PDB file of C-alpha atoms in Angstrom:
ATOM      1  CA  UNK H  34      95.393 102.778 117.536  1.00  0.00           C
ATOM      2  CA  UNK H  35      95.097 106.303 117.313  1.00  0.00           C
ATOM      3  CA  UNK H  36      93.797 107.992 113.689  1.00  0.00           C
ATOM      4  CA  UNK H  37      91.269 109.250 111.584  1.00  0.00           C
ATOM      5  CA  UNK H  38      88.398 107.448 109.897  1.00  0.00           C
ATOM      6  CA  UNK H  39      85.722 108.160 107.320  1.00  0.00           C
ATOM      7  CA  UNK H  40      82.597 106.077 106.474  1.00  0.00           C
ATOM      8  CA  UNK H  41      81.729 104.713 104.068  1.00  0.00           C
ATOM      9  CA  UNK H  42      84.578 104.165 101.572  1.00  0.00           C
ATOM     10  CA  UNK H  43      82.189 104.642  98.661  1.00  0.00           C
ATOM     11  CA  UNK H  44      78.718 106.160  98.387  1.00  0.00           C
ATOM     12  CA  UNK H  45      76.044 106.553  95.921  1.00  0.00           C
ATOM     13  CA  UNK H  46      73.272 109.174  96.155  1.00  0.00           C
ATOM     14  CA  UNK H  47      70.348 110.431  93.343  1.00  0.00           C
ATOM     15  CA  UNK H  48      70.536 113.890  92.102  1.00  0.00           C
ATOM     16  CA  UNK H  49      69.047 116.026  94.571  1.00  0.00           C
ATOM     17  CA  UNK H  50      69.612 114.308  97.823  1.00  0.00           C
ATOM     18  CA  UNK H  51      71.444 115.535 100.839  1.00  0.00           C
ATOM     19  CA  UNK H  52      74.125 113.078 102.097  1.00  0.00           C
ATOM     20  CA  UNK H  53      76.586 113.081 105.056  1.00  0.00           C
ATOM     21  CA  UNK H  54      79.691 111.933 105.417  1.00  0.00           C
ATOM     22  CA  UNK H  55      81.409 110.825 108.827  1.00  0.00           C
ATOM     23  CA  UNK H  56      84.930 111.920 110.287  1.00  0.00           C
ATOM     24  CA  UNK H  57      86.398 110.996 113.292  1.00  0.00           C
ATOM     25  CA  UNK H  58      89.651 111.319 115.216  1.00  0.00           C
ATOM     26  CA  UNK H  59      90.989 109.852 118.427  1.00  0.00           C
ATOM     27  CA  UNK H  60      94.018 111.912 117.659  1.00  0.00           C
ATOM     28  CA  UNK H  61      92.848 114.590 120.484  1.00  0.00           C
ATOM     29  CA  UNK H  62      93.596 117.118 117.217  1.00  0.00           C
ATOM     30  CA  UNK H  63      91.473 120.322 117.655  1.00  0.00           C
ATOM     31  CA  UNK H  64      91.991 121.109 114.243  1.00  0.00           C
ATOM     32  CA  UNK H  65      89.765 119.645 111.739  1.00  0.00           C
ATOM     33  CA  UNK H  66      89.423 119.792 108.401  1.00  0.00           C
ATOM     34  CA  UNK H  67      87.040 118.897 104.617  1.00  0.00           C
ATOM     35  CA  UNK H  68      88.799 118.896 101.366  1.00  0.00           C
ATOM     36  CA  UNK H  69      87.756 118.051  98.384  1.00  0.00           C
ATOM     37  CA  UNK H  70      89.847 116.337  95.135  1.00  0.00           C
ATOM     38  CA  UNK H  71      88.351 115.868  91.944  1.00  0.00           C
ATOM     39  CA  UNK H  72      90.376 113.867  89.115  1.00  0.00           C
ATOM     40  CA  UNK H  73      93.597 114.977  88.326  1.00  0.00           C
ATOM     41  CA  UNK H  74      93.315 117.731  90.444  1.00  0.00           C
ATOM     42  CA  UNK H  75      94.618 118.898  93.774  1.00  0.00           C
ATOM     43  CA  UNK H  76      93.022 118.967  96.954  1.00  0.00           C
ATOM     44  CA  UNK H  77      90.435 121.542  97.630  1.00  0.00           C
ATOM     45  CA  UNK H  78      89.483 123.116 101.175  1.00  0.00           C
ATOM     46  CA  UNK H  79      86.076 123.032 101.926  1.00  0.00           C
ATOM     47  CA  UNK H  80      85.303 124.275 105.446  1.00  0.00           C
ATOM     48  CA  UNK H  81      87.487 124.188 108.544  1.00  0.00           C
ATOM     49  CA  UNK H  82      87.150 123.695 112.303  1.00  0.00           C
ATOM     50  CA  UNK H  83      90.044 124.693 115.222  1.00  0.00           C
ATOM     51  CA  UNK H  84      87.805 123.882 117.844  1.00  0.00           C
ATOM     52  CA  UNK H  85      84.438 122.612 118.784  1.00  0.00           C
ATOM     53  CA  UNK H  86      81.318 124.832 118.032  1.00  0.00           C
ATOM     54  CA  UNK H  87      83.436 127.091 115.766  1.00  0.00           C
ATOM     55  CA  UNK H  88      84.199 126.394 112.073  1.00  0.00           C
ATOM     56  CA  UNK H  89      84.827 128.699 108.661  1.00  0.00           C
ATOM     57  CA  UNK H  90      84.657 128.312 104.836  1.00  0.00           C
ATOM     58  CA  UNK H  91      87.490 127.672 102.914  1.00  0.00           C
ATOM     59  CA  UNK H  92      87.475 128.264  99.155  1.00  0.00           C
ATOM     60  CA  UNK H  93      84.694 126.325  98.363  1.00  0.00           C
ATOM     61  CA  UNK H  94      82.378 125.898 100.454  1.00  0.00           C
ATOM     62  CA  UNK H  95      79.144 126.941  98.503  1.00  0.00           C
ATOM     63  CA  UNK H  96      76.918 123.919  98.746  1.00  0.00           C
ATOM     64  CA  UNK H  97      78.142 121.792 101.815  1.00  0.00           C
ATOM     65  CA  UNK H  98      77.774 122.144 105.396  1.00  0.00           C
ATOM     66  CA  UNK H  99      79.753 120.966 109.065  1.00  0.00           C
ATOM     67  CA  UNK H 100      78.795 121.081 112.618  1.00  0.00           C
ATOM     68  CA  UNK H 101      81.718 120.537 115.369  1.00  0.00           C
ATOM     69  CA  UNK H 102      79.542 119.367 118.429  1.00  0.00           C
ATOM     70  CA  UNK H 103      82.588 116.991 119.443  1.00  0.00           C
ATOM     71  CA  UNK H 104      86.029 117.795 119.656  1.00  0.00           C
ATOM     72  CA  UNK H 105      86.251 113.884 118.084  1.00  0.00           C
ATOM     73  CA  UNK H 106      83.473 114.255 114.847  1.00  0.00           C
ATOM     74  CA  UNK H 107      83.112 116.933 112.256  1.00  0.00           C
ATOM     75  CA  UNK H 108      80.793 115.483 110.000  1.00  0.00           C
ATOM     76  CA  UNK H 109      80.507 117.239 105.925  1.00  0.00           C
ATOM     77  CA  UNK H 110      76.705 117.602 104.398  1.00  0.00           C
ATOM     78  CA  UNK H 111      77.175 117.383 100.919  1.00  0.00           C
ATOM     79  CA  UNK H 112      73.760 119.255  99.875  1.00  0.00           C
ATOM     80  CA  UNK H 113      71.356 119.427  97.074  1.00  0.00           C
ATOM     81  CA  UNK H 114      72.679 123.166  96.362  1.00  0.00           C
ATOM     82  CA  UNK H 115      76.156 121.371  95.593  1.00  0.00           C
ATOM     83  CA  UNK H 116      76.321 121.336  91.730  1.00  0.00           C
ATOM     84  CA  UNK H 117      78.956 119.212  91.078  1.00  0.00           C
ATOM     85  CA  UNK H 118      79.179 117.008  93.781  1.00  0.00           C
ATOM     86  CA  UNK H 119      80.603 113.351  92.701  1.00  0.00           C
ATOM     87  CA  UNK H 120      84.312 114.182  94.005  1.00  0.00           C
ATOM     88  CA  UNK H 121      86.714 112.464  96.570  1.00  0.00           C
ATOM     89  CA  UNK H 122      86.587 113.842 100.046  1.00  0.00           C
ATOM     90  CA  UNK H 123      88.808 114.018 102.318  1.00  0.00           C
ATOM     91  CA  UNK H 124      89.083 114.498 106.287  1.00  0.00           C
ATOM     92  CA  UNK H 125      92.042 115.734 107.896  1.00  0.00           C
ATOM     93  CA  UNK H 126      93.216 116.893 111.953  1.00  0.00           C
ATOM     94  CA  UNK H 127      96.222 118.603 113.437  1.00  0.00           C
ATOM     95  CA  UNK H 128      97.419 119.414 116.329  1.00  0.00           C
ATOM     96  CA  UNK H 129      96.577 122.936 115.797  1.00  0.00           C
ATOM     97  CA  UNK H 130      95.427 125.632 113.232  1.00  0.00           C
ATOM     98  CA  UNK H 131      97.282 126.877 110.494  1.00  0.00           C
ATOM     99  CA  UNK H 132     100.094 124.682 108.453  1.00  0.00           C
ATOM    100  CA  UNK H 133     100.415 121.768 111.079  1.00  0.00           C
ATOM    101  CA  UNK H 134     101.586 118.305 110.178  1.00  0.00           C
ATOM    102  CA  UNK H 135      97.918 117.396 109.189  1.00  0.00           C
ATOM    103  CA  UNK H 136      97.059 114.108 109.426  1.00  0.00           C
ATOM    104  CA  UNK H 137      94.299 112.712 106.641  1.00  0.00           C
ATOM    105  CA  UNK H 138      91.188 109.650 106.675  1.00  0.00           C
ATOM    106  CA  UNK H 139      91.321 107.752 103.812  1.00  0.00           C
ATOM    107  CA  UNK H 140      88.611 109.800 102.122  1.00  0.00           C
ATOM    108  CA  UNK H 141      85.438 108.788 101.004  1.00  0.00           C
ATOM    109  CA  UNK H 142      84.232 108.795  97.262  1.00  0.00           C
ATOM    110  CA  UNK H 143      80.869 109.620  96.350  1.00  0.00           C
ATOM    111  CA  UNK H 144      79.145 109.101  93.382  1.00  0.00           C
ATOM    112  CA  UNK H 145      75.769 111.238  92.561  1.00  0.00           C
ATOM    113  CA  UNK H 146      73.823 110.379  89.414  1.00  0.00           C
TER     114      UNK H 146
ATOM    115  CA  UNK C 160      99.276 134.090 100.941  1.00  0.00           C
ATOM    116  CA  UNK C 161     102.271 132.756  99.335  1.00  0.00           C
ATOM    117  CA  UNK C 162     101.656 130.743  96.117  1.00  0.00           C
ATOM    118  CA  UNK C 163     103.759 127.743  95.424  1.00  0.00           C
ATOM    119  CA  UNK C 164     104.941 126.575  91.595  1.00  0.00           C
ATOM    120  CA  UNK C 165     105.918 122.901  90.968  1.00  0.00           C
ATOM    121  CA  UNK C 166     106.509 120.902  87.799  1.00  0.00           C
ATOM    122  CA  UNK C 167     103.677 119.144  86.909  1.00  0.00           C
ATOM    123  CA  UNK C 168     105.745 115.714  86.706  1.00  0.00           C
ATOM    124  CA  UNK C 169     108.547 114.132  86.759  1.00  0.00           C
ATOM    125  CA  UNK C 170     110.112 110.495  86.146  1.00  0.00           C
ATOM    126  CA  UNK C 171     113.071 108.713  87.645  1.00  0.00           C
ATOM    127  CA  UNK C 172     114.578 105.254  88.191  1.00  0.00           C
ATOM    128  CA  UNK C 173     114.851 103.178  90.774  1.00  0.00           C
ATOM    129  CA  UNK C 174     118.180 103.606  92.641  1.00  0.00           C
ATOM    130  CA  UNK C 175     118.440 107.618  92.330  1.00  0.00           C
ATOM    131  CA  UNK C 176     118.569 110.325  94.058  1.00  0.00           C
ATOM    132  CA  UNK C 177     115.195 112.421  93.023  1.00  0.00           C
ATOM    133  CA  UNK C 178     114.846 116.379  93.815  1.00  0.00           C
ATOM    134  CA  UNK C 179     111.813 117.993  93.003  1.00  0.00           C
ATOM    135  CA  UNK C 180     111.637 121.622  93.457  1.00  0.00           C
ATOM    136  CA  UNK C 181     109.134 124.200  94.447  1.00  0.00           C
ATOM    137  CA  UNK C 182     108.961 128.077  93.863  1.00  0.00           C
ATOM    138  CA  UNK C 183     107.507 130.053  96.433  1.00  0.00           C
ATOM    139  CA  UNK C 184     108.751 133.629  95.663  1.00  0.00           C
ATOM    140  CA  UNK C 185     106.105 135.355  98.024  1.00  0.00           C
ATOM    141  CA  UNK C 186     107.057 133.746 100.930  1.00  0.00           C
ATOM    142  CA  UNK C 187     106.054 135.173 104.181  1.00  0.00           C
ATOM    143  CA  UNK C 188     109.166 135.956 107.135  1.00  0.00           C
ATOM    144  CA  UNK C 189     106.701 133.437 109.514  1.00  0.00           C
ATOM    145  CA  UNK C 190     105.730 130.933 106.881  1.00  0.00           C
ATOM    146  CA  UNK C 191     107.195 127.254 106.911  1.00  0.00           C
ATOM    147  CA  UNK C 192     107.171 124.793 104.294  1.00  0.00           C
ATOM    148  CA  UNK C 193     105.393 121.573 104.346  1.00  0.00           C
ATOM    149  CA  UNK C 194     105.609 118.578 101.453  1.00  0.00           C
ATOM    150  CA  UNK C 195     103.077 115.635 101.609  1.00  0.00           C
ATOM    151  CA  UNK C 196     102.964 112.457  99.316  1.00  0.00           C
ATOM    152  CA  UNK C 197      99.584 110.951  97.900  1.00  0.00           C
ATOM    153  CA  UNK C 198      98.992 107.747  96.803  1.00  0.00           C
ATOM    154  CA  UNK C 199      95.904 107.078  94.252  1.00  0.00           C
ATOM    155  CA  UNK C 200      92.395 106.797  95.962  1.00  0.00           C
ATOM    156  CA  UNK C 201      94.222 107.161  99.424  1.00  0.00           C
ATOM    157  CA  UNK C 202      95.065 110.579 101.784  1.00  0.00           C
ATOM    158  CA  UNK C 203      98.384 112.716 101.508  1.00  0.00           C
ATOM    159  CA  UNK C 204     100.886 111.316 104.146  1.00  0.00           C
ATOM    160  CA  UNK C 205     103.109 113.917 105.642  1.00  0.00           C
ATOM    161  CA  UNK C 206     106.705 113.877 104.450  1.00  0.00           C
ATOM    162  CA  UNK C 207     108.756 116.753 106.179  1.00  0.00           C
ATOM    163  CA  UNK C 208     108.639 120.520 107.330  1.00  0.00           C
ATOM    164  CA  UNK C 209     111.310 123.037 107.193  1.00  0.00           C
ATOM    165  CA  UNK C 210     111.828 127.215 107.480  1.00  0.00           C
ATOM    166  CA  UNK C 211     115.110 126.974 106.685  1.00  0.00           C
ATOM    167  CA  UNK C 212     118.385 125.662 105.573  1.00  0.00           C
ATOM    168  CA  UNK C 213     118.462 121.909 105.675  1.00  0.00           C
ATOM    169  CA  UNK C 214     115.610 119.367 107.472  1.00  0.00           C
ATOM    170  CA  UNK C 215     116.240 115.377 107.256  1.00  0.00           C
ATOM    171  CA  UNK C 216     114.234 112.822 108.656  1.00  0.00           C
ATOM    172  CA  UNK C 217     114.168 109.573 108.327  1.00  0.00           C
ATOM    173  CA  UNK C 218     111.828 109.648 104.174  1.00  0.00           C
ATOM    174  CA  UNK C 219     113.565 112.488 102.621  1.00  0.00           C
ATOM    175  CA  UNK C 220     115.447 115.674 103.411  1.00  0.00           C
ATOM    176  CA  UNK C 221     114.271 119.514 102.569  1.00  0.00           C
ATOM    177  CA  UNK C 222     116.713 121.776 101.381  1.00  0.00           C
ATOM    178  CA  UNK C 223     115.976 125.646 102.218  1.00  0.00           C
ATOM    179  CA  UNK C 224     118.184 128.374 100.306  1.00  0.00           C
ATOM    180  CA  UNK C 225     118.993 131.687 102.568  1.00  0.00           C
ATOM    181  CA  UNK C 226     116.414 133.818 100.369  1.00  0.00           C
ATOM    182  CA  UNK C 227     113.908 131.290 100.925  1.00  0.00           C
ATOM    183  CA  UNK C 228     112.374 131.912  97.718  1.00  0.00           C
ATOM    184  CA  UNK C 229     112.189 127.732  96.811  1.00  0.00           C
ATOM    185  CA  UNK C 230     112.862 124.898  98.390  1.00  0.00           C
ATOM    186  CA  UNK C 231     113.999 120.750  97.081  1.00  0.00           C
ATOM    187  CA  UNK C 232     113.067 118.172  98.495  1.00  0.00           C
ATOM    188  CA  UNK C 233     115.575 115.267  98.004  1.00  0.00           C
ATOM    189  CA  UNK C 234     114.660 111.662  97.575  1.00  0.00           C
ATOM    190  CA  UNK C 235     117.242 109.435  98.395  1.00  0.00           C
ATOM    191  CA  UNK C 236     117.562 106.305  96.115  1.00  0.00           C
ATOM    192  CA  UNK C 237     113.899 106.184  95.109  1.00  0.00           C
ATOM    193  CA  UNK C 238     111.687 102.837  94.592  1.00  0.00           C
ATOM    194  CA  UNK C 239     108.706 101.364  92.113  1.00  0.00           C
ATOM    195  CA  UNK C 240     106.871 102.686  95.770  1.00  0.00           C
ATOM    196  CA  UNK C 241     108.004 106.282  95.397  1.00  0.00           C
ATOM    197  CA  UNK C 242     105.726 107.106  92.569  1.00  0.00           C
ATOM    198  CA  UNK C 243     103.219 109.085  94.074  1.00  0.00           C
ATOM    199  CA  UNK C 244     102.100 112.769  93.447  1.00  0.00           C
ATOM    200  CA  UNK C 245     104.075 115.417  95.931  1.00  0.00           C
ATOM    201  CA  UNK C 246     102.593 118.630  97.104  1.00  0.00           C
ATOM    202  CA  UNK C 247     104.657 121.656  98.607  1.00  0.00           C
ATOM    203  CA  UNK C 248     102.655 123.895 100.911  1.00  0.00           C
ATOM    204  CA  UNK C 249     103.602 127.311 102.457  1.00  0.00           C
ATOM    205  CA  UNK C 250     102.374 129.186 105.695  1.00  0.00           C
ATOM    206  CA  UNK C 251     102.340 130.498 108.938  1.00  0.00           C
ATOM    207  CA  UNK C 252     101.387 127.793 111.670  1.00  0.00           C
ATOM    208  CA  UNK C 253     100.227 130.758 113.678  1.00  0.00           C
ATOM    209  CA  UNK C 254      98.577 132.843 111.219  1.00  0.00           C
ATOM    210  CA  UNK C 255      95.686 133.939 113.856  1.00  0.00           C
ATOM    211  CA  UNK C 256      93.032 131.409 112.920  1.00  0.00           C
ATOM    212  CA  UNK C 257      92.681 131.532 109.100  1.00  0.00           C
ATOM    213  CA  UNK C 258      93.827 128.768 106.655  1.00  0.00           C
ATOM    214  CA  UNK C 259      97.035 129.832 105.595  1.00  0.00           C
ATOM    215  CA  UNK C 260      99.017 127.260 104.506  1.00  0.00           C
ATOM    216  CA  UNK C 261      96.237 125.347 103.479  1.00  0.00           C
ATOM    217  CA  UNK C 262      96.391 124.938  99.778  1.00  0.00           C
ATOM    218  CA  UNK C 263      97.139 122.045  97.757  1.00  0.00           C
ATOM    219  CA  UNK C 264      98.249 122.523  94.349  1.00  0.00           C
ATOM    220  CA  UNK C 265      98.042 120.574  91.991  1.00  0.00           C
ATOM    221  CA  UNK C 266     101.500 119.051  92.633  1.00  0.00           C
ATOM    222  CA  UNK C 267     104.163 116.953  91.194  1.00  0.00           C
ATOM    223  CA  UNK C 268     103.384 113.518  90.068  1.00  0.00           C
ATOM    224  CA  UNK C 269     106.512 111.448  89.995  1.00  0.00           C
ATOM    225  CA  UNK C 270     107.209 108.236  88.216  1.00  0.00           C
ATOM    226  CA  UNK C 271     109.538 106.041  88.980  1.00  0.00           C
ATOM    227  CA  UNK C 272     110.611 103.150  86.439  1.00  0.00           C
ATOM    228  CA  UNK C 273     112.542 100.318  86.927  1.00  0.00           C
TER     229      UNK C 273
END
Protein backbone atom coordinates (compact mmCIF):
# COMPACT_ATOMS: atom_id res chain seq x y z
CA UNK A 1 0.00 0.00 0.00
CA UNK A 2 1.44 3.08 -0.99
CA UNK A 3 1.08 6.39 1.58
CA UNK A 4 2.31 8.47 4.15
CA UNK A 5 2.85 7.73 7.82
CA UNK A 6 3.72 9.60 10.99
CA UNK A 7 4.80 8.16 14.40
CA UNK A 8 3.63 8.26 17.04
CA UNK A 9 -0.07 9.25 16.98
CA UNK A 10 0.31 11.11 20.26
CA UNK A 11 3.34 12.39 22.17
CA UNK A 12 4.14 13.93 25.39
CA UNK A 13 7.34 15.90 26.09
CA UNK A 14 8.48 18.34 29.37
CA UNK A 15 8.98 21.94 28.75
CA UNK A 16 12.25 22.36 27.33
CA UNK A 17 12.94 19.20 25.50
CA UNK A 18 13.68 18.70 21.87
CA UNK A 19 11.42 16.06 20.21
CA UNK A 20 11.19 14.59 16.66
CA UNK A 21 8.63 13.55 14.80
CA UNK A 22 8.78 10.87 11.87
CA UNK A 23 7.36 11.16 8.18
CA UNK A 24 7.54 8.83 5.61
CA UNK A 25 6.28 8.21 2.09
CA UNK A 26 6.47 5.32 -0.32
CA UNK A 27 4.57 7.59 -2.61
CA UNK A 28 8.00 8.30 -4.67
CA UNK A 29 6.63 12.21 -4.00
CA UNK A 30 9.67 14.59 -4.09
CA UNK A 31 7.73 17.10 -2.52
CA UNK A 32 7.47 17.11 1.13
CA UNK A 33 5.97 19.00 3.46
CA UNK A 34 5.35 20.17 7.83
CA UNK A 35 2.27 21.97 8.76
CA UNK A 36 1.10 22.81 11.70
CA UNK A 37 -2.88 23.18 13.07
CA UNK A 38 -3.68 24.43 16.30
CA UNK A 39 -7.49 24.33 17.54
CA UNK A 40 -9.91 25.82 15.50
CA UNK A 41 -7.50 27.01 13.28
CA UNK A 42 -6.21 26.27 9.82
CA UNK A 43 -3.26 24.56 8.79
CA UNK A 44 0.02 26.27 9.10
CA UNK A 45 3.26 25.67 6.84
CA UNK A 46 6.18 25.05 8.65
CA UNK A 47 9.15 24.19 6.41
CA UNK A 48 9.17 22.56 2.99
CA UNK A 49 11.28 20.12 0.97
CA UNK A 50 11.08 19.52 -3.21
CA UNK A 51 13.87 17.35 -3.12
CA UNK A 52 16.42 15.63 -1.02
CA UNK A 53 19.19 17.78 0.70
CA UNK A 54 17.23 20.98 -0.09
CA UNK A 55 14.39 22.40 2.06
CA UNK A 56 12.94 26.19 2.98
CA UNK A 57 10.83 27.90 5.72
CA UNK A 58 7.43 28.50 5.32
CA UNK A 59 5.62 31.01 7.54
CA UNK A 60 6.53 29.68 10.63
CA UNK A 61 9.24 28.11 10.97
CA UNK A 62 10.99 29.90 13.99
CA UNK A 63 11.64 27.12 16.44
CA UNK A 64 11.58 23.74 14.44
CA UNK A 65 13.94 22.11 12.24
CA UNK A 66 14.01 19.24 9.00
CA UNK A 67 16.70 17.40 7.29
CA UNK A 68 15.80 15.59 3.78
CA UNK A 69 18.65 12.88 3.68
CA UNK A 70 16.02 10.46 1.90
CA UNK A 71 13.87 11.16 -0.82
CA UNK A 72 11.36 8.71 1.52
CA UNK A 73 11.82 10.64 5.32
CA UNK A 74 11.70 14.27 6.22
CA UNK A 75 11.65 14.15 9.77
CA UNK A 76 10.32 17.80 11.93
CA UNK A 77 12.47 18.76 15.30
CA UNK A 78 10.14 20.45 17.33
CA UNK A 79 12.84 22.45 19.56
CA UNK A 80 13.18 23.99 22.90
CA UNK A 81 13.22 27.58 21.08
CA UNK A 82 9.52 26.62 19.95
CA UNK A 83 7.28 28.66 22.35
CA UNK A 84 4.15 27.33 21.83
CA UNK A 85 4.61 24.03 20.76
CA UNK A 86 1.57 21.58 21.89
CA UNK A 87 -0.18 21.74 18.28
CA UNK A 88 -1.23 19.01 15.67
CA UNK A 89 1.28 18.32 12.99
CA UNK A 90 0.92 17.35 9.98
CA UNK A 91 3.06 15.64 7.05
CA UNK A 92 2.19 15.95 3.58
CA UNK A 93 3.96 14.81 -0.26
CA UNK A 94 3.17 15.59 -3.86
CA UNK A 95 4.16 14.78 -6.83
CA UNK A 96 5.84 18.00 -7.25
CA UNK A 97 6.33 21.60 -5.85
CA UNK A 98 3.93 24.19 -5.77
CA UNK A 99 -0.12 23.54 -5.49
CA UNK A 100 -0.04 19.69 -6.30
CA UNK A 101 -2.72 17.30 -5.19
CA UNK A 102 -0.87 16.91 -1.78
CA UNK A 103 -1.35 13.97 -0.12
CA UNK A 104 -1.33 14.16 4.03
CA UNK A 105 -0.15 11.43 7.23
CA UNK A 106 -2.53 11.36 9.71
CA UNK A 107 -0.64 13.88 11.83
CA UNK A 108 0.74 13.49 15.03
CA UNK A 109 -0.40 15.44 18.25
CA UNK A 110 1.94 16.49 20.76
CA UNK A 111 1.41 17.56 24.02
CA UNK A 112 4.30 19.67 25.98
CA UNK A 113 3.72 20.54 29.63
CA UNK B 1 -0.02 35.47 -3.63
CA UNK B 2 -3.64 35.32 -4.07
CA UNK B 3 -5.69 35.31 -0.82
CA UNK B 4 -8.79 33.24 -0.64
CA UNK B 5 -12.20 34.34 1.50
CA UNK B 6 -14.67 31.61 2.64
CA UNK B 7 -17.59 31.64 5.05
CA UNK B 8 -16.63 30.52 8.17
CA UNK B 9 -19.59 27.81 8.22
CA UNK B 10 -22.26 26.56 6.93
CA UNK B 11 -25.15 23.89 7.66
CA UNK B 12 -27.22 21.70 5.40
CA UNK B 13 -29.37 18.55 5.35
CA UNK B 14 -28.96 15.43 4.28
CA UNK B 15 -30.27 14.93 0.70
CA UNK B 16 -29.11 18.50 -0.78
CA UNK B 17 -27.23 19.87 -3.01
CA UNK B 18 -24.47 22.05 -0.89
CA UNK B 19 -22.28 24.96 -2.66
CA UNK B 20 -19.84 26.63 -0.73
CA UNK B 21 -18.08 29.44 -2.28
CA UNK B 22 -14.68 30.99 -2.23
CA UNK B 23 -13.40 34.57 -3.20
CA UNK B 24 -10.16 34.80 -4.64
CA UNK B 25 -10.15 38.29 -6.32
CA UNK B 26 -6.23 38.37 -6.74
CA UNK B 27 -5.97 35.50 -8.65
CA UNK B 28 -2.91 34.93 -10.62
CA UNK B 29 -3.33 34.14 -14.89
CA UNK B 30 -1.15 30.64 -13.85
CA UNK B 31 -2.81 29.89 -10.56
CA UNK B 32 -5.29 26.83 -10.16
CA UNK B 33 -7.63 26.15 -7.53
CA UNK B 34 -7.50 23.33 -5.17
CA UNK B 35 -10.38 22.35 -2.31
CA UNK B 36 -9.52 19.68 0.37
CA UNK B 37 -11.89 18.22 3.13
CA UNK B 38 -10.71 17.56 6.85
CA UNK B 39 -12.08 15.41 9.16
CA UNK B 40 -11.41 16.08 13.11
CA UNK B 41 -7.97 14.79 14.44
CA UNK B 42 -7.31 13.32 10.85
CA UNK B 43 -5.36 14.98 7.47
CA UNK B 44 -7.18 17.07 4.65
CA UNK B 45 -8.14 14.59 1.81
CA UNK B 46 -8.00 16.08 -1.61
CA UNK B 47 -11.36 16.83 -3.21
CA UNK B 48 -10.85 18.42 -6.77
CA UNK B 49 -8.71 20.98 -8.86
CA UNK B 50 -9.82 23.29 -11.49
CA UNK B 51 -8.46 26.69 -13.59
CA UNK B 52 -11.44 27.04 -15.16
CA UNK B 53 -14.99 26.67 -16.11
CA UNK B 54 -16.42 23.44 -14.82
CA UNK B 55 -14.28 20.22 -13.13
CA UNK B 56 -16.39 16.99 -11.91
CA UNK B 57 -15.10 14.00 -10.52
CA UNK B 58 -16.46 11.43 -9.04
CA UNK B 59 -16.95 13.62 -4.83
CA UNK B 60 -18.01 16.91 -6.05
CA UNK B 61 -17.77 19.26 -9.01
CA UNK B 62 -15.89 22.91 -9.13
CA UNK B 63 -17.50 25.55 -10.83
CA UNK B 64 -15.02 28.34 -12.34
CA UNK B 65 -16.68 31.76 -13.59
CA UNK B 66 -14.79 33.38 -16.84
CA UNK B 67 -13.25 36.25 -14.51
CA UNK B 68 -12.03 33.71 -12.26
CA UNK B 69 -12.39 35.89 -9.40
CA UNK B 70 -14.34 32.83 -7.12
CA UNK B 71 -15.06 29.63 -7.52
CA UNK B 72 -18.20 26.87 -5.86
CA UNK B 73 -17.72 23.90 -5.19
CA UNK B 74 -20.96 21.81 -5.44
CA UNK B 75 -21.89 18.96 -3.19
CA UNK B 76 -24.22 16.74 -4.60
CA UNK B 77 -26.89 15.33 -2.16
CA UNK B 78 -24.74 15.62 0.97
CA UNK B 79 -24.65 12.97 4.03
CA UNK B 80 -24.33 12.93 8.17
CA UNK B 81 -20.46 12.02 6.52
CA UNK B 82 -20.14 15.30 4.65
CA UNK B 83 -19.66 17.41 7.68
CA UNK B 84 -16.22 18.18 7.62
CA UNK B 85 -14.32 21.58 7.38
CA UNK B 86 -13.44 22.57 3.47
CA UNK B 87 -10.47 24.59 2.48
CA UNK B 88 -10.04 26.43 -1.00
CA UNK B 89 -6.44 27.01 -2.01
CA UNK B 90 -5.01 29.11 -4.92
CA UNK B 91 -1.61 28.91 -6.91
CA UNK B 92 0.68 28.29 -9.48
CA UNK B 93 1.85 24.51 -9.60
CA UNK B 94 4.93 25.89 -11.25
CA UNK B 95 5.62 28.90 -9.35
CA UNK B 96 9.64 28.29 -9.55
CA UNK B 97 10.15 26.55 -6.23
CA UNK B 98 8.38 28.68 -3.57
CA UNK B 99 5.14 27.69 -1.71
CA UNK B 100 2.57 29.29 -3.55
CA UNK B 101 -0.48 27.78 -3.19
CA UNK B 102 0.31 26.60 0.04
CA UNK B 103 -1.97 28.24 2.48
CA UNK B 104 -4.74 26.90 4.39
CA UNK B 105 -7.24 29.17 5.68
CA UNK B 106 -9.11 28.78 8.07
CA UNK B 107 -11.92 27.29 5.94
CA UNK B 108 -15.50 26.40 5.90
CA UNK B 109 -16.83 24.07 8.44
CA UNK B 110 -20.00 22.49 7.19
CA UNK B 111 -22.71 20.75 9.09
CA UNK B 112 -24.87 18.59 7.88
CA UNK B 113 -28.16 17.55 9.90
CA UNK B 114 -30.41 14.97 9.37
Amino acid sequence: DGGITQSPKYLFRKEGQNVTLSCEQNLNHDAMYWYRQDPGQGLRLIYYSQIVNDFQKGDIAEGYSVSREKKESFPLTVTSAQKNPTAFYLCASSIGRGNYEQYFGPGTRLTVT
Amino acid sequence: LAKTTQPISMDSYEGQEVNITCSHNNIATNDYITWYQQFPSQGPRFIIQGYKTKVTNEVASLFIPADRKSSTLSLPRVSLSDTAVYYCLVGDPDSGGGADGLTFGKGTHLIIQP
